[in-house]
PDB file of N, CA and C in Angstrom:
ATOM      1  N   UNK A 175     107.389 129.897 105.204  1.00  0.00           N
ATOM      2  CA  UNK A 175     106.481 131.020 105.222  1.00  0.00           C
ATOM      3  C   UNK A 175     106.751 131.828 106.481  1.00  0.00           C
ATOM      4  N   UNK A 176     106.764 133.102 106.354  1.00  0.00           N
ATOM      5  CA  UNK A 176     106.915 133.987 107.500  1.00  0.00           C
ATOM      6  C   UNK A 176     105.685 134.892 107.558  1.00  0.00           C
ATOM      7  N   UNK A 177     105.069 134.938 108.724  1.00  0.00           N
ATOM      8  CA  UNK A 177     103.925 135.824 108.955  1.00  0.00           C
ATOM      9  C   UNK A 177     104.443 137.020 109.744  1.00  0.00           C
ATOM     10  N   UNK A 178     104.245 138.198 109.218  1.00  0.00           N
ATOM     11  CA  UNK A 178     104.681 139.411 109.904  1.00  0.00           C
ATOM     12  C   UNK A 178     103.687 139.721 111.019  1.00  0.00           C
ATOM     13  N   UNK A 179     103.881 139.072 112.163  1.00  0.00           N
ATOM     14  CA  UNK A 179     102.983 139.244 113.302  1.00  0.00           C
ATOM     15  C   UNK A 179     103.694 140.053 114.382  1.00  0.00           C
ATOM     16  N   UNK A 180     102.989 140.990 114.940  1.00  0.00           N
ATOM     17  CA  UNK A 180     103.560 141.782 116.030  1.00  0.00           C
ATOM     18  C   UNK A 180     103.726 140.900 117.267  1.00  0.00           C
ATOM     19  N   UNK A 181     104.741 141.170 118.049  1.00  0.00           N
ATOM     20  CA  UNK A 181     105.019 140.392 119.256  1.00  0.00           C
ATOM     21  C   UNK A 181     104.196 140.890 120.441  1.00  0.00           C
ATOM     22  N   UNK A 182     102.885 140.904 120.250  1.00  0.00           N
ATOM     23  CA  UNK A 182     101.953 141.313 121.300  1.00  0.00           C
ATOM     24  C   UNK A 182     100.820 140.309 121.354  1.00  0.00           C
ATOM     25  N   UNK A 183     100.298 140.087 122.524  1.00  0.00           N
ATOM     26  CA  UNK A 183      99.256 139.069 122.703  1.00  0.00           C
ATOM     27  C   UNK A 183      97.963 139.394 121.967  1.00  0.00           C
ATOM     28  N   UNK A 184      97.661 140.662 121.749  1.00  0.00           N
ATOM     29  CA  UNK A 184      96.389 141.021 121.126  1.00  0.00           C
ATOM     30  C   UNK A 184      96.446 141.036 119.597  1.00  0.00           C
ATOM     31  N   UNK A 185      97.555 140.623 119.003  1.00  0.00           N
ATOM     32  CA  UNK A 185      97.657 140.584 117.543  1.00  0.00           C
ATOM     33  C   UNK A 185      96.633 139.600 116.973  1.00  0.00           C
ATOM     34  N   UNK A 186      95.923 139.995 115.934  1.00  0.00           N
ATOM     35  CA  UNK A 186      94.877 139.159 115.332  1.00  0.00           C
ATOM     36  C   UNK A 186      95.496 138.174 114.343  1.00  0.00           C
ATOM     37  N   UNK A 187      95.900 137.028 114.846  1.00  0.00           N
ATOM     38  CA  UNK A 187      96.510 135.993 114.017  1.00  0.00           C
ATOM     39  C   UNK A 187      95.475 135.311 113.121  1.00  0.00           C
ATOM     40  N   UNK A 188      94.223 135.345 113.516  1.00  0.00           N
ATOM     41  CA  UNK A 188      93.154 134.662 112.781  1.00  0.00           C
ATOM     42  C   UNK A 188      93.058 135.133 111.330  1.00  0.00           C
ATOM     43  N   UNK A 189      93.423 136.347 111.057  1.00  0.00           N
ATOM     44  CA  UNK A 189      93.323 136.846 109.682  1.00  0.00           C
ATOM     45  C   UNK A 189      94.309 136.145 108.746  1.00  0.00           C
ATOM     46  N   UNK A 190      95.274 135.422 109.307  1.00  0.00           N
ATOM     47  CA  UNK A 190      96.276 134.695 108.520  1.00  0.00           C
ATOM     48  C   UNK A 190      96.015 133.183 108.483  1.00  0.00           C
ATOM     49  N   UNK A 191      94.993 132.712 109.183  1.00  0.00           N
ATOM     50  CA  UNK A 191      94.755 131.266 109.297  1.00  0.00           C
ATOM     51  C   UNK A 191      94.638 130.581 107.941  1.00  0.00           C
ATOM     52  N   UNK A 192      93.845 131.121 107.039  1.00  0.00           N
ATOM     53  CA  UNK A 192      93.616 130.442 105.761  1.00  0.00           C
ATOM     54  C   UNK A 192      94.916 130.223 104.991  1.00  0.00           C
ATOM     55  N   UNK A 193      95.747 131.251 104.888  1.00  0.00           N
ATOM     56  CA  UNK A 193      96.987 131.070 104.125  1.00  0.00           C
ATOM     57  C   UNK A 193      97.978 130.179 104.867  1.00  0.00           C
ATOM     58  N   UNK A 194      97.987 130.209 106.206  1.00  0.00           N
ATOM     59  CA  UNK A 194      98.877 129.321 106.960  1.00  0.00           C
ATOM     60  C   UNK A 194      98.429 127.870 106.823  1.00  0.00           C
ATOM     61  N   UNK A 195      97.137 127.635 106.908  1.00  0.00           N
ATOM     62  CA  UNK A 195      96.606 126.283 106.783  1.00  0.00           C
ATOM     63  C   UNK A 195      96.852 125.750 105.372  1.00  0.00           C
ATOM     64  N   UNK A 196      96.650 126.584 104.372  1.00  0.00           N
ATOM     65  CA  UNK A 196      96.931 126.166 102.997  1.00  0.00           C
ATOM     66  C   UNK A 196      98.407 125.806 102.825  1.00  0.00           C
ATOM     67  N   UNK A 197      99.281 126.599 103.423  1.00  0.00           N
ATOM     68  CA  UNK A 197     100.723 126.329 103.345  1.00  0.00           C
ATOM     69  C   UNK A 197     101.055 124.985 103.989  1.00  0.00           C
ATOM     70  N   UNK A 198     100.525 124.744 105.170  1.00  0.00           N
ATOM     71  CA  UNK A 198     100.785 123.481 105.873  1.00  0.00           C
ATOM     72  C   UNK A 198     100.284 122.309 105.038  1.00  0.00           C
ATOM     73  N   UNK A 199      99.060 122.395 104.532  1.00  0.00           N
ATOM     74  CA  UNK A 199      98.486 121.318 103.721  1.00  0.00           C
ATOM     75  C   UNK A 199      99.348 121.035 102.497  1.00  0.00           C
ATOM     76  N   UNK A 200      99.750 122.076 101.810  1.00  0.00           N
ATOM     77  CA  UNK A 200     100.535 121.923 100.586  1.00  0.00           C
ATOM     78  C   UNK A 200     101.877 121.251 100.868  1.00  0.00           C
ATOM     79  N   UNK A 201     102.550 121.674 101.924  1.00  0.00           N
ATOM     80  CA  UNK A 201     103.907 121.200 102.169  1.00  0.00           C
ATOM     81  C   UNK A 201     103.984 119.899 102.961  1.00  0.00           C
ATOM     82  N   UNK A 202     103.000 119.596 103.759  1.00  0.00           N
ATOM     83  CA  UNK A 202     103.065 118.354 104.541  1.00  0.00           C
ATOM     84  C   UNK A 202     102.949 117.126 103.656  1.00  0.00           C
ATOM     85  N   UNK A 203     102.465 117.313 102.458  1.00  0.00           N
ATOM     86  CA  UNK A 203     102.366 116.210 101.513  1.00  0.00           C
ATOM     87  C   UNK A 203     103.740 115.770 100.997  1.00  0.00           C
ATOM     88  N   UNK A 204     104.719 116.666 101.077  1.00  0.00           N
ATOM     89  CA  UNK A 204     106.047 116.353 100.526  1.00  0.00           C
ATOM     90  C   UNK A 204     107.183 116.454 101.537  1.00  0.00           C
ATOM     91  N   UNK A 205     106.913 117.032 102.706  1.00  0.00           N
ATOM     92  CA  UNK A 205     107.971 117.178 103.709  1.00  0.00           C
ATOM     93  C   UNK A 205     107.356 117.461 105.076  1.00  0.00           C
ATOM     94  N   UNK A 206     108.193 117.494 106.090  1.00  0.00           N
ATOM     95  CA  UNK A 206     107.739 117.880 107.421  1.00  0.00           C
ATOM     96  C   UNK A 206     107.561 119.387 107.475  1.00  0.00           C
ATOM     97  N   UNK A 207     106.631 119.829 108.307  1.00  0.00           N
ATOM     98  CA  UNK A 207     106.387 121.262 108.472  1.00  0.00           C
ATOM     99  C   UNK A 207     106.647 121.616 109.927  1.00  0.00           C
ATOM    100  N   UNK A 208     107.517 122.569 110.151  1.00  0.00           N
ATOM    101  CA  UNK A 208     107.878 123.022 111.492  1.00  0.00           C
ATOM    102  C   UNK A 208     107.224 124.375 111.734  1.00  0.00           C
ATOM    103  N   UNK A 209     106.402 124.471 112.762  1.00  0.00           N
ATOM    104  CA  UNK A 209     105.699 125.713 113.079  1.00  0.00           C
ATOM    105  C   UNK A 209     106.292 126.273 114.362  1.00  0.00           C
ATOM    106  N   UNK A 210     106.735 127.519 114.316  1.00  0.00           N
ATOM    107  CA  UNK A 210     107.307 128.128 115.520  1.00  0.00           C
ATOM    108  C   UNK A 210     107.122 129.635 115.490  1.00  0.00           C
ATOM    109  N   UNK A 211     107.271 130.247 116.644  1.00  0.00           N
ATOM    110  CA  UNK A 211     107.270 131.703 116.724  1.00  0.00           C
ATOM    111  C   UNK A 211     108.493 132.125 117.535  1.00  0.00           C
ATOM    112  N   UNK A 212     108.858 133.368 117.375  1.00  0.00           N
ATOM    113  CA  UNK A 212     110.071 133.866 118.015  1.00  0.00           C
ATOM    114  C   UNK A 212     109.850 134.379 119.430  1.00  0.00           C
ATOM    115  N   UNK A 213     108.671 134.886 119.719  1.00  0.00           N
ATOM    116  CA  UNK A 213     108.463 135.554 120.995  1.00  0.00           C
ATOM    117  C   UNK A 213     107.852 134.665 122.068  1.00  0.00           C
ATOM    118  N   UNK A 214     107.381 133.498 121.706  1.00  0.00           N
ATOM    119  CA  UNK A 214     106.780 132.620 122.705  1.00  0.00           C
ATOM    120  C   UNK A 214     105.458 133.115 123.232  1.00  0.00           C
ATOM    121  N   UNK A 215     104.627 133.696 122.352  1.00  0.00           N
ATOM    122  CA  UNK A 215     103.326 134.221 122.762  1.00  0.00           C
ATOM    123  C   UNK A 215     102.210 133.273 122.318  1.00  0.00           C
ATOM    124  N   UNK A 216     102.561 132.015 122.087  1.00  0.00           N
ATOM    125  CA  UNK A 216     101.628 130.937 121.721  1.00  0.00           C
ATOM    126  C   UNK A 216     101.072 131.049 120.308  1.00  0.00           C
ATOM    127  N   UNK A 217     101.720 131.784 119.453  1.00  0.00           N
ATOM    128  CA  UNK A 217     101.239 131.865 118.070  1.00  0.00           C
ATOM    129  C   UNK A 217     101.424 130.544 117.341  1.00  0.00           C
ATOM    130  N   UNK A 218     102.498 129.832 117.640  1.00  0.00           N
ATOM    131  CA  UNK A 218     102.716 128.557 116.956  1.00  0.00           C
ATOM    132  C   UNK A 218     101.653 127.541 117.360  1.00  0.00           C
ATOM    133  N   UNK A 219     101.357 127.443 118.634  1.00  0.00           N
ATOM    134  CA  UNK A 219     100.319 126.496 119.057  1.00  0.00           C
ATOM    135  C   UNK A 219      98.945 126.928 118.552  1.00  0.00           C
ATOM    136  N   UNK A 220      98.694 128.218 118.481  1.00  0.00           N
ATOM    137  CA  UNK A 220      97.433 128.723 117.937  1.00  0.00           C
ATOM    138  C   UNK A 220      97.289 128.311 116.475  1.00  0.00           C
ATOM    139  N   UNK A 221      98.379 128.407 115.733  1.00  0.00           N
ATOM    140  CA  UNK A 221      98.374 128.014 114.327  1.00  0.00           C
ATOM    141  C   UNK A 221      98.100 126.522 114.177  1.00  0.00           C
ATOM    142  N   UNK A 222      98.766 125.701 114.974  1.00  0.00           N
ATOM    143  CA  UNK A 222      98.577 124.250 114.895  1.00  0.00           C
ATOM    144  C   UNK A 222      97.157 123.872 115.306  1.00  0.00           C
ATOM    145  N   UNK A 223      96.641 124.489 116.337  1.00  0.00           N
ATOM    146  CA  UNK A 223      95.269 124.211 116.777  1.00  0.00           C
ATOM    147  C   UNK A 223      94.274 124.583 115.683  1.00  0.00           C
ATOM    148  N   UNK A 224      94.459 125.738 115.065  1.00  0.00           N
ATOM    149  CA  UNK A 224      93.576 126.154 113.964  1.00  0.00           C
ATOM    150  C   UNK A 224      93.653 125.166 112.808  1.00  0.00           C
ATOM    151  N   UNK A 225      94.854 124.696 112.517  1.00  0.00           N
ATOM    152  CA  UNK A 225      95.037 123.711 111.449  1.00  0.00           C
ATOM    153  C   UNK A 225      94.300 122.405 111.776  1.00  0.00           C
ATOM    154  N   UNK A 226      94.467 121.910 112.993  1.00  0.00           N
ATOM    155  CA  UNK A 226      93.808 120.665 113.392  1.00  0.00           C
ATOM    156  C   UNK A 226      92.287 120.797 113.343  1.00  0.00           C
ATOM    157  N   UNK A 227      91.789 121.935 113.777  1.00  0.00           N
ATOM    158  CA  UNK A 227      90.347 122.159 113.765  1.00  0.00           C
ATOM    159  C   UNK A 227      89.803 122.140 112.337  1.00  0.00           C
ATOM    160  N   UNK A 228      90.475 122.863 111.442  1.00  0.00           N
ATOM    161  CA  UNK A 228      89.969 122.962 110.078  1.00  0.00           C
ATOM    162  C   UNK A 228      90.187 121.674 109.286  1.00  0.00           C
ATOM    163  N   UNK A 229      91.357 121.098 109.385  1.00  0.00           N
ATOM    164  CA  UNK A 229      91.658 119.928 108.545  1.00  0.00           C
ATOM    165  C   UNK A 229      90.974 118.653 109.025  1.00  0.00           C
ATOM    166  N   UNK A 230      90.715 118.549 110.321  1.00  0.00           N
ATOM    167  CA  UNK A 230      90.092 117.341 110.863  1.00  0.00           C
ATOM    168  C   UNK A 230      88.640 117.528 111.292  1.00  0.00           C
ATOM    169  N   UNK A 231      88.188 118.768 111.311  1.00  0.00           N
ATOM    170  CA  UNK A 231      86.833 119.046 111.779  1.00  0.00           C
ATOM    171  C   UNK A 231      86.690 118.865 113.286  1.00  0.00           C
ATOM    172  N   UNK A 232      87.808 118.989 113.995  1.00  0.00           N
ATOM    173  CA  UNK A 232      87.814 118.793 115.443  1.00  0.00           C
ATOM    174  C   UNK A 232      87.360 120.049 116.178  1.00  0.00           C
ATOM    175  N   UNK A 233      86.954 119.856 117.424  1.00  0.00           N
ATOM    176  CA  UNK A 233      86.625 120.975 118.297  1.00  0.00           C
ATOM    177  C   UNK A 233      87.919 121.635 118.775  1.00  0.00           C
ATOM    178  N   UNK A 234      87.768 122.836 119.309  1.00  0.00           N
ATOM    179  CA  UNK A 234      88.914 123.525 119.893  1.00  0.00           C
ATOM    180  C   UNK A 234      89.516 122.681 121.016  1.00  0.00           C
ATOM    181  N   UNK A 235      88.649 122.134 121.868  1.00  0.00           N
ATOM    182  CA  UNK A 235      89.121 121.365 123.015  1.00  0.00           C
ATOM    183  C   UNK A 235      89.954 120.164 122.585  1.00  0.00           C
ATOM    184  N   UNK A 236      89.453 119.393 121.637  1.00  0.00           N
ATOM    185  CA  UNK A 236      90.185 118.211 121.176  1.00  0.00           C
ATOM    186  C   UNK A 236      91.509 118.611 120.530  1.00  0.00           C
ATOM    187  N   UNK A 237      91.506 119.652 119.723  1.00  0.00           N
ATOM    188  CA  UNK A 237      92.724 120.118 119.052  1.00  0.00           C
ATOM    189  C   UNK A 237      93.746 120.624 120.061  1.00  0.00           C
ATOM    190  N   UNK A 238      93.295 121.364 121.045  1.00  0.00           N
ATOM    191  CA  UNK A 238      94.195 121.903 122.064  1.00  0.00           C
ATOM    192  C   UNK A 238      94.790 120.781 122.916  1.00  0.00           C
ATOM    193  N   UNK A 239      93.968 119.809 123.263  1.00  0.00           N
ATOM    194  CA  UNK A 239      94.448 118.684 124.067  1.00  0.00           C
ATOM    195  C   UNK A 239      95.550 117.905 123.334  1.00  0.00           C
ATOM    196  N   UNK A 240      95.350 117.642 122.044  1.00  0.00           N
ATOM    197  CA  UNK A 240      96.368 116.931 121.275  1.00  0.00           C
ATOM    198  C   UNK A 240      97.642 117.765 121.181  1.00  0.00           C
ATOM    199  N   UNK A 241      97.489 119.036 120.940  1.00  0.00           N
ATOM    200  CA  UNK A 241      98.656 119.923 120.845  1.00  0.00           C
ATOM    201  C   UNK A 241      99.431 119.925 122.171  1.00  0.00           C
ATOM    202  N   UNK A 242      98.730 120.049 123.282  1.00  0.00           N
ATOM    203  CA  UNK A 242      99.386 120.062 124.598  1.00  0.00           C
ATOM    204  C   UNK A 242     100.044 118.718 124.879  1.00  0.00           C
ATOM    205  N   UNK A 243      99.389 117.634 124.516  1.00  0.00           N
ATOM    206  CA  UNK A 243      99.926 116.292 124.743  1.00  0.00           C
ATOM    207  C   UNK A 243     101.220 116.095 123.950  1.00  0.00           C
ATOM    208  N   UNK A 244     101.264 116.544 122.725  1.00  0.00           N
ATOM    209  CA  UNK A 244     102.442 116.360 121.878  1.00  0.00           C
ATOM    210  C   UNK A 244     103.596 117.279 122.238  1.00  0.00           C
ATOM    211  N   UNK A 245     103.304 118.381 122.924  1.00  0.00           N
ATOM    212  CA  UNK A 245     104.364 119.310 123.336  1.00  0.00           C
ATOM    213  C   UNK A 245     105.147 118.757 124.519  1.00  0.00           C
ATOM    214  N   UNK A 246     104.529 117.897 125.299  1.00  0.00           N
ATOM    215  CA  UNK A 246     105.187 117.366 126.502  1.00  0.00           C
ATOM    216  C   UNK A 246     106.073 116.202 126.200  1.00  0.00           C
TER     217      UNK A 246
END
């Protein structure tokens, strides 16, 4: 899946969360899912954090901490 997101920090990625989360859920059942962005403006981590929050019912803090821990 490719999200046509502008390479600016103020881009509203939240409007794409539902379809990105649905994509991750659908595909993780049959394969690994790699989330990345080209510009390094934290869109990939934002997507993963949103996914963790929605799929696990976690807080932002818990989701962000796990994401940061796994990146290191």
